[in-house]
Tab-separated table of C-alpha atoms in Angstrom:
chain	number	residue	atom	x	y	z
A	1	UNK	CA	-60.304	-46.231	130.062
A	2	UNK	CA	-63.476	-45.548	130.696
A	3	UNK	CA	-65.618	-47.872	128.116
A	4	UNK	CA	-63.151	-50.902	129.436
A	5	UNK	CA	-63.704	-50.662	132.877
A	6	UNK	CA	-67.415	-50.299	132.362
A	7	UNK	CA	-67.263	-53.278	130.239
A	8	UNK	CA	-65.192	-55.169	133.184
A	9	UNK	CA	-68.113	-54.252	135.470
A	10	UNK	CA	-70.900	-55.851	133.045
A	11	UNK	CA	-68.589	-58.805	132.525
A	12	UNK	CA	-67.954	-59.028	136.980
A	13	UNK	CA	-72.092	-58.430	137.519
A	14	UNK	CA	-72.933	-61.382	134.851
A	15	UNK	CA	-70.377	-63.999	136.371
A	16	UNK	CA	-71.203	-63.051	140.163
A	17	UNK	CA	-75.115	-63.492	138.905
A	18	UNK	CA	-74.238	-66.867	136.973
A	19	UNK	CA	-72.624	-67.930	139.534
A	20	UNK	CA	-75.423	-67.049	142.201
A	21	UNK	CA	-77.934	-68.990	140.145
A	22	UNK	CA	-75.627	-72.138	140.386
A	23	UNK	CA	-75.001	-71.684	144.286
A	24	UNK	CA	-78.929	-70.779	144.577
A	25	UNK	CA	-79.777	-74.962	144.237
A	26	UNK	CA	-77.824	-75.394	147.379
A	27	UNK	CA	-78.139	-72.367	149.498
A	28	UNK	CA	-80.786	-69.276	149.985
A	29	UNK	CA	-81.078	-66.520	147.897
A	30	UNK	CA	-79.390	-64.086	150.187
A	31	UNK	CA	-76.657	-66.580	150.981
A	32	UNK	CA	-75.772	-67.628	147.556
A	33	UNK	CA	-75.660	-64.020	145.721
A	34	UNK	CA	-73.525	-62.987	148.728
A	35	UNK	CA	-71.195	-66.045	148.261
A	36	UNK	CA	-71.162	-65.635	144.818
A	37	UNK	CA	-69.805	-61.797	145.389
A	38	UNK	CA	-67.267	-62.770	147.530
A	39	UNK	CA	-65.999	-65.536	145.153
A	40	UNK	CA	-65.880	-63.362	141.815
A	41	UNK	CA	-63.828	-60.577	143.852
A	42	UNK	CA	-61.697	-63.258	144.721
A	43	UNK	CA	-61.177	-64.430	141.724
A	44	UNK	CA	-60.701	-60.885	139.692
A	45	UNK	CA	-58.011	-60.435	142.679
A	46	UNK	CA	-56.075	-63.335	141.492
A	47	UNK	CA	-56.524	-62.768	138.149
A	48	UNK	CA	-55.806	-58.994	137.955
A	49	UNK	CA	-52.572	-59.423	140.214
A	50	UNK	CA	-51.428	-62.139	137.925
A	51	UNK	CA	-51.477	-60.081	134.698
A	52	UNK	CA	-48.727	-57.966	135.463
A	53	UNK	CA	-45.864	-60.953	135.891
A	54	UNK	CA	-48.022	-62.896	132.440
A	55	UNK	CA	-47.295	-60.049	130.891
A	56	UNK	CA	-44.199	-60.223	131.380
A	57	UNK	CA	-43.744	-63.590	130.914
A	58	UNK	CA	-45.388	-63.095	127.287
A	59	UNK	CA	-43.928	-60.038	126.442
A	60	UNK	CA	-40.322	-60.760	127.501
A	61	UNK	CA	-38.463	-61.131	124.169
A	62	UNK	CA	-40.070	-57.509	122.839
A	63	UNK	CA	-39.093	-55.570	126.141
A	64	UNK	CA	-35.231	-57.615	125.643
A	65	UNK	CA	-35.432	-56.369	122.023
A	66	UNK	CA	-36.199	-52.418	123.380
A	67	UNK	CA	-33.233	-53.161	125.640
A	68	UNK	CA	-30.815	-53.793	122.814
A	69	UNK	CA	-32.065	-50.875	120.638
A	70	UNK	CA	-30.380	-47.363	120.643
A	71	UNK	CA	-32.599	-44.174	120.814
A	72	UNK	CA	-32.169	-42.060	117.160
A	73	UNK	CA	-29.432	-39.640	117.913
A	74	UNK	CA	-27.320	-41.691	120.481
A	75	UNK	CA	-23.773	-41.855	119.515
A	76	UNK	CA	-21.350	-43.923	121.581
A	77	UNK	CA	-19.443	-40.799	123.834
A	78	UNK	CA	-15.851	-39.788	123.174
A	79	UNK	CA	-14.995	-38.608	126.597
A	80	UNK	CA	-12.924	-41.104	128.680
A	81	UNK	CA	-15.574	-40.275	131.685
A	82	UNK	CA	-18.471	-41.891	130.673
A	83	UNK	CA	-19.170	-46.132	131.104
A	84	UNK	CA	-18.864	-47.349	127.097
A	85	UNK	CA	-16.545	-44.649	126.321
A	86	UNK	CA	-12.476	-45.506	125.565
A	87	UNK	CA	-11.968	-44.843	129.371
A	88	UNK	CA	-14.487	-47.871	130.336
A	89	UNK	CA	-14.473	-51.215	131.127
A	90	UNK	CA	-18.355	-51.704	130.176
A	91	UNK	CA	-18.988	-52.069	126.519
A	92	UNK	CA	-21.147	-49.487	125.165
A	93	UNK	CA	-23.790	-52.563	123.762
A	94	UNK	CA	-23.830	-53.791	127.714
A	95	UNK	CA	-25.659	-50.378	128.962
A	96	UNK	CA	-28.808	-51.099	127.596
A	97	UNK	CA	-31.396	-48.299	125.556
A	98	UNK	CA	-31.478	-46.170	128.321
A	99	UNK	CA	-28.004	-46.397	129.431
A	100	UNK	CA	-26.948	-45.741	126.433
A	101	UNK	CA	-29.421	-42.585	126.896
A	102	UNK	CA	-27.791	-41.331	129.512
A	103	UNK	CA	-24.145	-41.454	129.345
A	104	UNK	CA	-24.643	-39.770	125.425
A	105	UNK	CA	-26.256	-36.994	127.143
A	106	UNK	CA	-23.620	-35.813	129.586
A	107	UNK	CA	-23.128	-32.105	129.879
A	108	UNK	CA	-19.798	-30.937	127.513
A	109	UNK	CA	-17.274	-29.139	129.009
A	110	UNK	CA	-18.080	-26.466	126.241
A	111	UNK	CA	-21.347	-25.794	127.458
A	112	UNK	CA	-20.503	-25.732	130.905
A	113	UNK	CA	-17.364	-23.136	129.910
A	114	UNK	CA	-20.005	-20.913	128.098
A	115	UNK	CA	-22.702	-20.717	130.857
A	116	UNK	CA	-19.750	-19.930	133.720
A	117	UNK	CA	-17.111	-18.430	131.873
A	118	UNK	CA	-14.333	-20.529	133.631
A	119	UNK	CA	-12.329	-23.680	133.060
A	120	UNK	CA	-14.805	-26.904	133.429
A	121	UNK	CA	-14.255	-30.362	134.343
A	122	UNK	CA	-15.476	-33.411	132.683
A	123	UNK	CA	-18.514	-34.619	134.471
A	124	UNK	CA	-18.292	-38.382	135.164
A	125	UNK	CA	-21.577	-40.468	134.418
A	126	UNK	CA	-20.790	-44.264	135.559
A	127	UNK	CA	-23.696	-46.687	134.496
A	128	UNK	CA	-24.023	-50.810	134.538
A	129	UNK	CA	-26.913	-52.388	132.838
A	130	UNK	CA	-28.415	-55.725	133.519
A	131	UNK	CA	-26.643	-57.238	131.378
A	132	UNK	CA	-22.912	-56.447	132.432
A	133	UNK	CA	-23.594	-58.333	136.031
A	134	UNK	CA	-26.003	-60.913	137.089
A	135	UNK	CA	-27.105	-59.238	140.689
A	136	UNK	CA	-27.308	-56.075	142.634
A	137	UNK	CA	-24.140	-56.017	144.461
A	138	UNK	CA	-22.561	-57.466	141.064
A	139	UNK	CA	-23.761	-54.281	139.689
A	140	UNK	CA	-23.125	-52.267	142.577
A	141	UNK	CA	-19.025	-53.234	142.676
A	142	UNK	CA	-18.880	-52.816	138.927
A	143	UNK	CA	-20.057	-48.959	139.198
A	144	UNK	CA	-17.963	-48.728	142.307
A	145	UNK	CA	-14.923	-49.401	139.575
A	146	UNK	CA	-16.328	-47.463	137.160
A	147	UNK	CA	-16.005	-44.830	139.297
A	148	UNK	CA	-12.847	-45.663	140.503
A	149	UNK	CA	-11.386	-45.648	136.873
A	150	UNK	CA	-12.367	-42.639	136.167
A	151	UNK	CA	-11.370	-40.781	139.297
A	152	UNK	CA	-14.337	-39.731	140.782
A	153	UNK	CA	-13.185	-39.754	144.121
A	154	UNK	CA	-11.497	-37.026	143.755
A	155	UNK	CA	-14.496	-34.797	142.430
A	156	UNK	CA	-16.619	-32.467	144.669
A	157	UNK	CA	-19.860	-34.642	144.432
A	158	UNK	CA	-20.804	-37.749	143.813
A	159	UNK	CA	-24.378	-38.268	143.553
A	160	UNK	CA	-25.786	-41.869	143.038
A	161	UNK	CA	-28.642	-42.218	141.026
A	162	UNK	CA	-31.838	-44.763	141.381
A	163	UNK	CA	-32.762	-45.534	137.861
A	164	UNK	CA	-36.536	-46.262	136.810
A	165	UNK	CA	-38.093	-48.441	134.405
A	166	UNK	CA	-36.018	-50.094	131.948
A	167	UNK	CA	-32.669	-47.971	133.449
A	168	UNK	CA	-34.319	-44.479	132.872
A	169	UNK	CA	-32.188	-41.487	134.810
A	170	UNK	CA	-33.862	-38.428	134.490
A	171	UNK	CA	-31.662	-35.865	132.769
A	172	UNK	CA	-33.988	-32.946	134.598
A	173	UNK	CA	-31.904	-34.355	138.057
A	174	UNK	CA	-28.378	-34.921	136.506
A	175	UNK	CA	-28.147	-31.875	134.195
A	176	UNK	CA	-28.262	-28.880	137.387
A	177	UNK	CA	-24.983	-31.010	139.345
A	178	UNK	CA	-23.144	-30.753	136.376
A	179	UNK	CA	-23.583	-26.681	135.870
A	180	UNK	CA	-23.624	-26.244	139.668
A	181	UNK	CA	-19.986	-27.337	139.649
A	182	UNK	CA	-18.849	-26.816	136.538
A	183	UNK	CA	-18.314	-30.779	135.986
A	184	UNK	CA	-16.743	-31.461	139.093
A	185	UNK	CA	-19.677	-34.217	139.768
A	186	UNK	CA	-19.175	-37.956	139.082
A	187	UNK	CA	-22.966	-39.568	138.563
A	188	UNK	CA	-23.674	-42.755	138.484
A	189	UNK	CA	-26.677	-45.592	138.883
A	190	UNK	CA	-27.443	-48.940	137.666
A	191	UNK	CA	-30.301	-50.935	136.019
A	192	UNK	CA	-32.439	-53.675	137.979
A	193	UNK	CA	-35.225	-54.119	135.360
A	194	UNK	CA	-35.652	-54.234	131.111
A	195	UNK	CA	-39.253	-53.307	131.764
A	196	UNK	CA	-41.457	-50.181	131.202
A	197	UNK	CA	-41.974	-48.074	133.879
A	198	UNK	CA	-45.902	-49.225	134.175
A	199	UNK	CA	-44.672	-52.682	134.455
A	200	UNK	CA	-41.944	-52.032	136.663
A	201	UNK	CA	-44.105	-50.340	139.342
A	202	UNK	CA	-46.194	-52.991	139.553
A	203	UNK	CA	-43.638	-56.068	139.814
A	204	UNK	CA	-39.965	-54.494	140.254
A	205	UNK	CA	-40.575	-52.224	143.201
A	206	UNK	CA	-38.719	-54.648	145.696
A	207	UNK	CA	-36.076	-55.114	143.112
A	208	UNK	CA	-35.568	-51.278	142.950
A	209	UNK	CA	-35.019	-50.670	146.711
A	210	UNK	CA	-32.498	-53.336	146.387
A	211	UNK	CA	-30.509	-51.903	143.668
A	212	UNK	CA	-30.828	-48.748	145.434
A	213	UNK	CA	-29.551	-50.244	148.571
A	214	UNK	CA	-26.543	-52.187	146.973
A	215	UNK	CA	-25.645	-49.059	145.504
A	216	UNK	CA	-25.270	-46.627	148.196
A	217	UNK	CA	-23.443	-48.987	150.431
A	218	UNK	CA	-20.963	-49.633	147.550
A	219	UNK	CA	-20.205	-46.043	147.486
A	220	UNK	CA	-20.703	-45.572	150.895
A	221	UNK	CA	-18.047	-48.263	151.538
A	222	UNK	CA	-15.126	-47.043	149.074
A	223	UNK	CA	-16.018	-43.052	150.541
A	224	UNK	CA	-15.133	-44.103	154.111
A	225	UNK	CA	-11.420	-44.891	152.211
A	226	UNK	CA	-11.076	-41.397	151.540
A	227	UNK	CA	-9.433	-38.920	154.308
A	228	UNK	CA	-12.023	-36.822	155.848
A	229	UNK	CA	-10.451	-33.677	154.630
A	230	UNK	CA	-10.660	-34.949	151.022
A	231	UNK	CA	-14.113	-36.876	150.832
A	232	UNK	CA	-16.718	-36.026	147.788
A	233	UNK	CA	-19.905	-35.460	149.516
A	234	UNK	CA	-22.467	-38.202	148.170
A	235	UNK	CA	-26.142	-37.564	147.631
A	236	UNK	CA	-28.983	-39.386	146.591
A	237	UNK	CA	-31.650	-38.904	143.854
A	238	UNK	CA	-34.369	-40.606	142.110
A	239	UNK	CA	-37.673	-39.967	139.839
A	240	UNK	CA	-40.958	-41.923	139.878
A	241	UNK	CA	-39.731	-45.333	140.873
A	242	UNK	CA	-36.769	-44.435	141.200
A	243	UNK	CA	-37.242	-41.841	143.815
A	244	UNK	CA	-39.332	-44.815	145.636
A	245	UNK	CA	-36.322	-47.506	145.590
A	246	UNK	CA	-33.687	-44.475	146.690
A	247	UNK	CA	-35.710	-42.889	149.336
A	248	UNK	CA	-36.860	-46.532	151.103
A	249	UNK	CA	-33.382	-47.883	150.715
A	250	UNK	CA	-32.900	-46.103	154.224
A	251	UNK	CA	-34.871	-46.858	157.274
A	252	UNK	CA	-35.983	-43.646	158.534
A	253	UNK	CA	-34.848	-39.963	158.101
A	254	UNK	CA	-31.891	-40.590	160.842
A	255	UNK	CA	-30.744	-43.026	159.045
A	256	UNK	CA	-30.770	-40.911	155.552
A	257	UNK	CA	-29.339	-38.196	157.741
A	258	UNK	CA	-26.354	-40.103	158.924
A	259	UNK	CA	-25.362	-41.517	155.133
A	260	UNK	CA	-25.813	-38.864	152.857
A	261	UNK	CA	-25.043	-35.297	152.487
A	262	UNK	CA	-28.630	-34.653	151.127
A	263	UNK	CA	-31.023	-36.128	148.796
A	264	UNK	CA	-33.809	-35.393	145.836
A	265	UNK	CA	-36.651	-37.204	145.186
A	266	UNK	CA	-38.691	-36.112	142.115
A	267	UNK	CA	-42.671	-37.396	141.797
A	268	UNK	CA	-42.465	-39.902	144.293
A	269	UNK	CA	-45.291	-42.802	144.329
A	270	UNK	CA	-47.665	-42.664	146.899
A	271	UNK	CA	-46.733	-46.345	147.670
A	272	UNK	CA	-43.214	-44.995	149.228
A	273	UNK	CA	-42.915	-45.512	152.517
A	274	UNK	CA	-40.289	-43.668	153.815
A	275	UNK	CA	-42.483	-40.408	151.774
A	276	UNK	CA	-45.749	-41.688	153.705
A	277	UNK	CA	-44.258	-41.915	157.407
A	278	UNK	CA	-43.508	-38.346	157.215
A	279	UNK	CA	-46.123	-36.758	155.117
A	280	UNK	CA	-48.684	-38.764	157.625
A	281	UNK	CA	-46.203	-37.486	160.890
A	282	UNK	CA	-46.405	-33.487	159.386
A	283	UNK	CA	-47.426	-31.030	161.881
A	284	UNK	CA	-50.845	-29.925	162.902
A	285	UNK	CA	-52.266	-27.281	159.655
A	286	UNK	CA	-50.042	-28.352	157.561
A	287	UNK	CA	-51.182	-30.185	154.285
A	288	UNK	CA	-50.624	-33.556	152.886
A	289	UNK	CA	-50.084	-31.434	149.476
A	290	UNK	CA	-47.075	-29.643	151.103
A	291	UNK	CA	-46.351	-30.986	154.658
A	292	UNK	CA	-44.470	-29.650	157.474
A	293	UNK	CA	-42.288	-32.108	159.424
A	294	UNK	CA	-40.117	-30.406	162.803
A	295	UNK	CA	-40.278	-26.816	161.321
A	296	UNK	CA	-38.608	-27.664	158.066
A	297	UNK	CA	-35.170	-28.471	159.932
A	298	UNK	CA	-34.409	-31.202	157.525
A	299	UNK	CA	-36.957	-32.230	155.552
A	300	UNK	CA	-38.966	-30.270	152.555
A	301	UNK	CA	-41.387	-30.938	150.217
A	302	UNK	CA	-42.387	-28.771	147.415
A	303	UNK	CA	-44.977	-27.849	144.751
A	304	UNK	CA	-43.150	-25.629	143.572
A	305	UNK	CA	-39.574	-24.255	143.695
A	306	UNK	CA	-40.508	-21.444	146.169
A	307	UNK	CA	-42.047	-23.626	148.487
A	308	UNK	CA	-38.168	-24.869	150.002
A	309	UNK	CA	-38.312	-21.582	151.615
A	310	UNK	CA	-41.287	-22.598	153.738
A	311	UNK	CA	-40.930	-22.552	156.413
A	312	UNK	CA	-38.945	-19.348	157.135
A	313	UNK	CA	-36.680	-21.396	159.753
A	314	UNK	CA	-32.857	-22.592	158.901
A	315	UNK	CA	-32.714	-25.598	156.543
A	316	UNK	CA	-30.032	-27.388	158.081
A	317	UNK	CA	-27.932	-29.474	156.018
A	318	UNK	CA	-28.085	-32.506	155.219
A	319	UNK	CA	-31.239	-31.370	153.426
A	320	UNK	CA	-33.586	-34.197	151.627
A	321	UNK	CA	-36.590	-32.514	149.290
A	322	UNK	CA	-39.675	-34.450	148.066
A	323	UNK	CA	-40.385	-32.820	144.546
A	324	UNK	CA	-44.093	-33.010	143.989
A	325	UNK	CA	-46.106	-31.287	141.646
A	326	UNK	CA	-49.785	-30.978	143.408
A	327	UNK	CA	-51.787	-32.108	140.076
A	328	UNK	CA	-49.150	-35.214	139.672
A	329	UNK	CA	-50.927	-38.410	139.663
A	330	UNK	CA	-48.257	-40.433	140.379
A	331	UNK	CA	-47.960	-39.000	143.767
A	332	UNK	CA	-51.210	-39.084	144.609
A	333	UNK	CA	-52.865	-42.499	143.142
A	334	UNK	CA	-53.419	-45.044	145.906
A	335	UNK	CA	-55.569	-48.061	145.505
A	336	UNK	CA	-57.175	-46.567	149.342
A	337	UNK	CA	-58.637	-44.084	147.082
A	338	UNK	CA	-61.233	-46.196	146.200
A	339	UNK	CA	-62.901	-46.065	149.627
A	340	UNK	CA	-61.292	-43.503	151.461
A	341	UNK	CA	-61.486	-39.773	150.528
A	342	UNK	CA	-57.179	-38.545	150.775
A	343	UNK	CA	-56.465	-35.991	153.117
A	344	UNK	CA	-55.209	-33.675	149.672
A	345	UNK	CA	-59.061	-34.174	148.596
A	346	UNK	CA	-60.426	-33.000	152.219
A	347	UNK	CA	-58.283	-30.352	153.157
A	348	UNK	CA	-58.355	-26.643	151.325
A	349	UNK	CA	-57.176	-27.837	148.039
A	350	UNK	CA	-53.517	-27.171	146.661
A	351	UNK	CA	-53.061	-24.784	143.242
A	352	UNK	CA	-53.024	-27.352	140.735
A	353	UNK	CA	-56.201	-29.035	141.637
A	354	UNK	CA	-59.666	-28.312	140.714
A	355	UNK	CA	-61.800	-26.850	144.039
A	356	UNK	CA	-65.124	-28.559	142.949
A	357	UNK	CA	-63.521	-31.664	142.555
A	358	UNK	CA	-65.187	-34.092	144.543
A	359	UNK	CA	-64.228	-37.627	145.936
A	360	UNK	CA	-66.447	-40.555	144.618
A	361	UNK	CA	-65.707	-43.907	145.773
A	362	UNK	CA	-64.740	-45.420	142.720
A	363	UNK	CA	-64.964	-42.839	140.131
A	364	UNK	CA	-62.164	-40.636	141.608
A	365	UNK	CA	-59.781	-43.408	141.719
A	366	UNK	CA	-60.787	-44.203	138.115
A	367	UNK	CA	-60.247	-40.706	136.851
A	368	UNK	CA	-57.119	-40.461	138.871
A	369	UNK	CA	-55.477	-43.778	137.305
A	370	UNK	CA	-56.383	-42.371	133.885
A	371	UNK	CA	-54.734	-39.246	134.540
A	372	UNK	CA	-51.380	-41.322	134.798
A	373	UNK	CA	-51.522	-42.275	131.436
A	374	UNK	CA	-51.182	-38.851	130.578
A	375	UNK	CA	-49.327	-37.206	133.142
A	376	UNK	CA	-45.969	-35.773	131.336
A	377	UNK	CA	-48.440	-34.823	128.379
A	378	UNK	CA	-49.193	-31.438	130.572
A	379	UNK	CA	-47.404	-28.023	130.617
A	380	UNK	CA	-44.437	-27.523	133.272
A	381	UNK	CA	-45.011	-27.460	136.604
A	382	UNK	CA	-48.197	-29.964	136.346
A	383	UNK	CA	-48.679	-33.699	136.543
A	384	UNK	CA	-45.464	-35.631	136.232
A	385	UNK	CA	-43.213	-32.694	134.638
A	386	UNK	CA	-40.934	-30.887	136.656
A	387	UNK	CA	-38.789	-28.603	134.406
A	388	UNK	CA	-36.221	-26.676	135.987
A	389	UNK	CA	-37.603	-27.293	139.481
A	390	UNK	CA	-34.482	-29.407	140.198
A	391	UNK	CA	-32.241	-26.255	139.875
A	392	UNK	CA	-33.480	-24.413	142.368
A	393	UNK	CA	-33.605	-28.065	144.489
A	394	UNK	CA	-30.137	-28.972	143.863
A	395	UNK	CA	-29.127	-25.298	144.850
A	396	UNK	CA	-31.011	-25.490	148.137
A	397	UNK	CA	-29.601	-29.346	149.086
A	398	UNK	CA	-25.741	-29.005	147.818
A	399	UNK	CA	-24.972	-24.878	147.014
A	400	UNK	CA	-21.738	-24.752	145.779
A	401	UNK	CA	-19.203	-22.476	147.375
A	402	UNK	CA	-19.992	-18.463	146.064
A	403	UNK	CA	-23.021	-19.636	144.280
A	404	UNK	CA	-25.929	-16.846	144.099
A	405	UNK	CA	-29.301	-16.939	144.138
A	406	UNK	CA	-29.120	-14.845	140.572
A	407	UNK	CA	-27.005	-17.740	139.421
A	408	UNK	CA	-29.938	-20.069	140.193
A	409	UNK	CA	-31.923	-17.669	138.170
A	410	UNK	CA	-29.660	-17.753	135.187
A	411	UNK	CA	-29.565	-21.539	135.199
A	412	UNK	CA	-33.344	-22.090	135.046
A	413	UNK	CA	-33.484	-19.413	132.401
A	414	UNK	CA	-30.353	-21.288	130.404
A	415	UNK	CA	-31.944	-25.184	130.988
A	416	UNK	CA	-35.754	-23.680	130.306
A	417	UNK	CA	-34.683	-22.905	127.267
């Protein structure tokens, strides 16, 4: 990373200096190097914020072709309570890779059996790809009937996903519902983009609060159908980009408040606004590593599981939790870096993060963007790897009925392997 942004600098000092000879015939010295700066950052601008949609452009028919494969190991699911199973009316070649991904993985009712020693329920995992529907709310209605087929509202919880990426659902999120209720969840999410998750981020991030939008109102919609008395309670999740597209699909905290019975969002970027209005509105003392925002009352973030029970006062329900490890890039990169020193870089540092670490203009912002090309290459509990974290999350937002803190215990112990 390194050797080719020093090589972008040599190529940027020799154009602006080119260019500054050329504008030197018609203008001062100090006039025409000054001009010349101006124009070559200009330019780079353009040309940098193009690459992202050219590469796309060029690189279309591979990321279609990564779409259409299936991950080594992925079978096409028996149970009639999974989209591309023999209870669906999405063909198992319409979910795309990472559909395909997820549905394969849901939890069996054998392993669900052995960890509580009771009867389980099949969990439901719904999921649409891009290619079984043309546009969000095409999507959105087709999950909605996915869900209706396979009787989800009828379950205890029905928690809608956000994908990421090329339709990536993180299994770390999913995995805890299923063993806190013993399969009585119904999951499901859709997929917005065939791209990588680098690409994504930098073009798809309006396309993934959309989907997220289209989504929740879908459900939303068919929940308000179902007597009071009877109603799943619906919560939200996401990871990476998708915890950006699920957390600003709602307006403020009021609003995420009044339609949901809680929410998780895992690593979310620092570009999320809904995560930036509060972590910037936290109360005097607290950090921007691990805010405070009206004692706690609804609204936690973490760096690690233990933090939810900061601070001491009632977490009322609903409860929403920002996930977010203090060393993760991903939450922390912002271009603003590269003139500003971040309030996580001023204030007594976090665990996670070196204490002589210093902020350079520039060279932090480097070092921090090269960090998030290796962020889930890092033991648990650092960078952009979570682990078992959303256990104790889930268990804190939606605890099921007699549910102990040992049995939050066992279940990190069981899914830590």
């Amino acid at each position: 990373v390194f050797v080719l942004l020093l090589a972008m600098g040599r190529l940027i000092r020799r154009l602006t200096c080119a260019l500054a000879k050329v504008l030197g015939r018609l203008l001062s010295d100090v006039m025409a190097r000054g001009l010349a700066a101006v124009m070559v950052t200009v330019i780079g601008a353009v040309v940098l914020g193009s690459l992202p949609r050219l590469a796309v452009v060029v690189l279309h028919p591979v990321f279609r072709s990564a779409n259409a494969a299936t991950a080594p190991g992925v079978e096409p699911p028996t149970s009639d309570y999974v989209s591309g199973g023999p209870g669906s009316s999405i063909a198992w070649s319409d979910l795309g890779d990472q559909g395909r991904t997820f549905v394969a993985g849901v939890t069996s009712t054998s392993d669900l059996e052995d960890f509580s020693g009771r009867q389980a329920r099949e969990p439901i995992r719904a999921f649409v790809g891009v290619d079984s529907a043309g546009t969000a709310q095409a999507r959105a209605q087709r999950a909605v009937a996915e869900l209706e087929r396979f009787g989800a509202f009828g379950r205890a919880v029905i928690a809608v996903g956000t994908s990421a990426g090329a339709g990536i659902v993180d299994p770390g999120q999913v995995v805890p519902l299923e063993y806190l209720y013993n399969g009585d969840v119904a999951t499901v999410s859709t997929q917005y983009s065939i791209l990588p998750s680098f690409l994504s981020f930098a073009v798809d991030r309006p396309n993934s609060v959309a989907e997220s939008k289209a989504l929740i109102e879908a459900v939303r919609e068919r929940l308000q159908q179902v007597p009071a008395g009877e109603r799943p309670r619906m919560v939200v999740f996401g990871e990476s980009l998708g915890a950006f597209g699920a957390s600003d699909a709602f307006e403020d905290l009021a609003d995420l408040l009044r339609r949901t019975d809680g929410a998780m969002f895992q690593g979310p970027p620092n570009a999320t606004s809904l995560w930036q209005r509060y972590t910037d509105d936290r109360q005097p003392g607290s950090p921007e590593h691990l805010p405070v925002y009206e004692d706690g009352r609804h609204l936690r973030w973490a760096n690690q599981p233990q933090d939810l029970a900061s601070p001491p006062e009632p977490f009322a329900a609903p409860r929403i939790v920002y996930l977010q490890n203090s060393s993760d890039p991903v939450v922390w990169w912002s271009p603003t870096i590269i003139w500003s020193r971040p309030d996580w870089l001023a204030e007594p540092r976090a665990n996670g993060v070196l204490p002589g670490l210093p902020w350079l203009p520039v060279v932090t912002f480097i070092g921090l963007s090269g960090d998030m090309m290796d962020s889930q290459s890092v033991p648990v509990g650092h960078g952009h790897v979570y682990g078992t974290a959303p256990v104790v999350a889930w268990a804190d937002i939606l605890r099921p009925p007699g549910w102990r803190p040992c049995q939050t215990v066992k279940l990190q112990q069981h899914l830590g392997g």
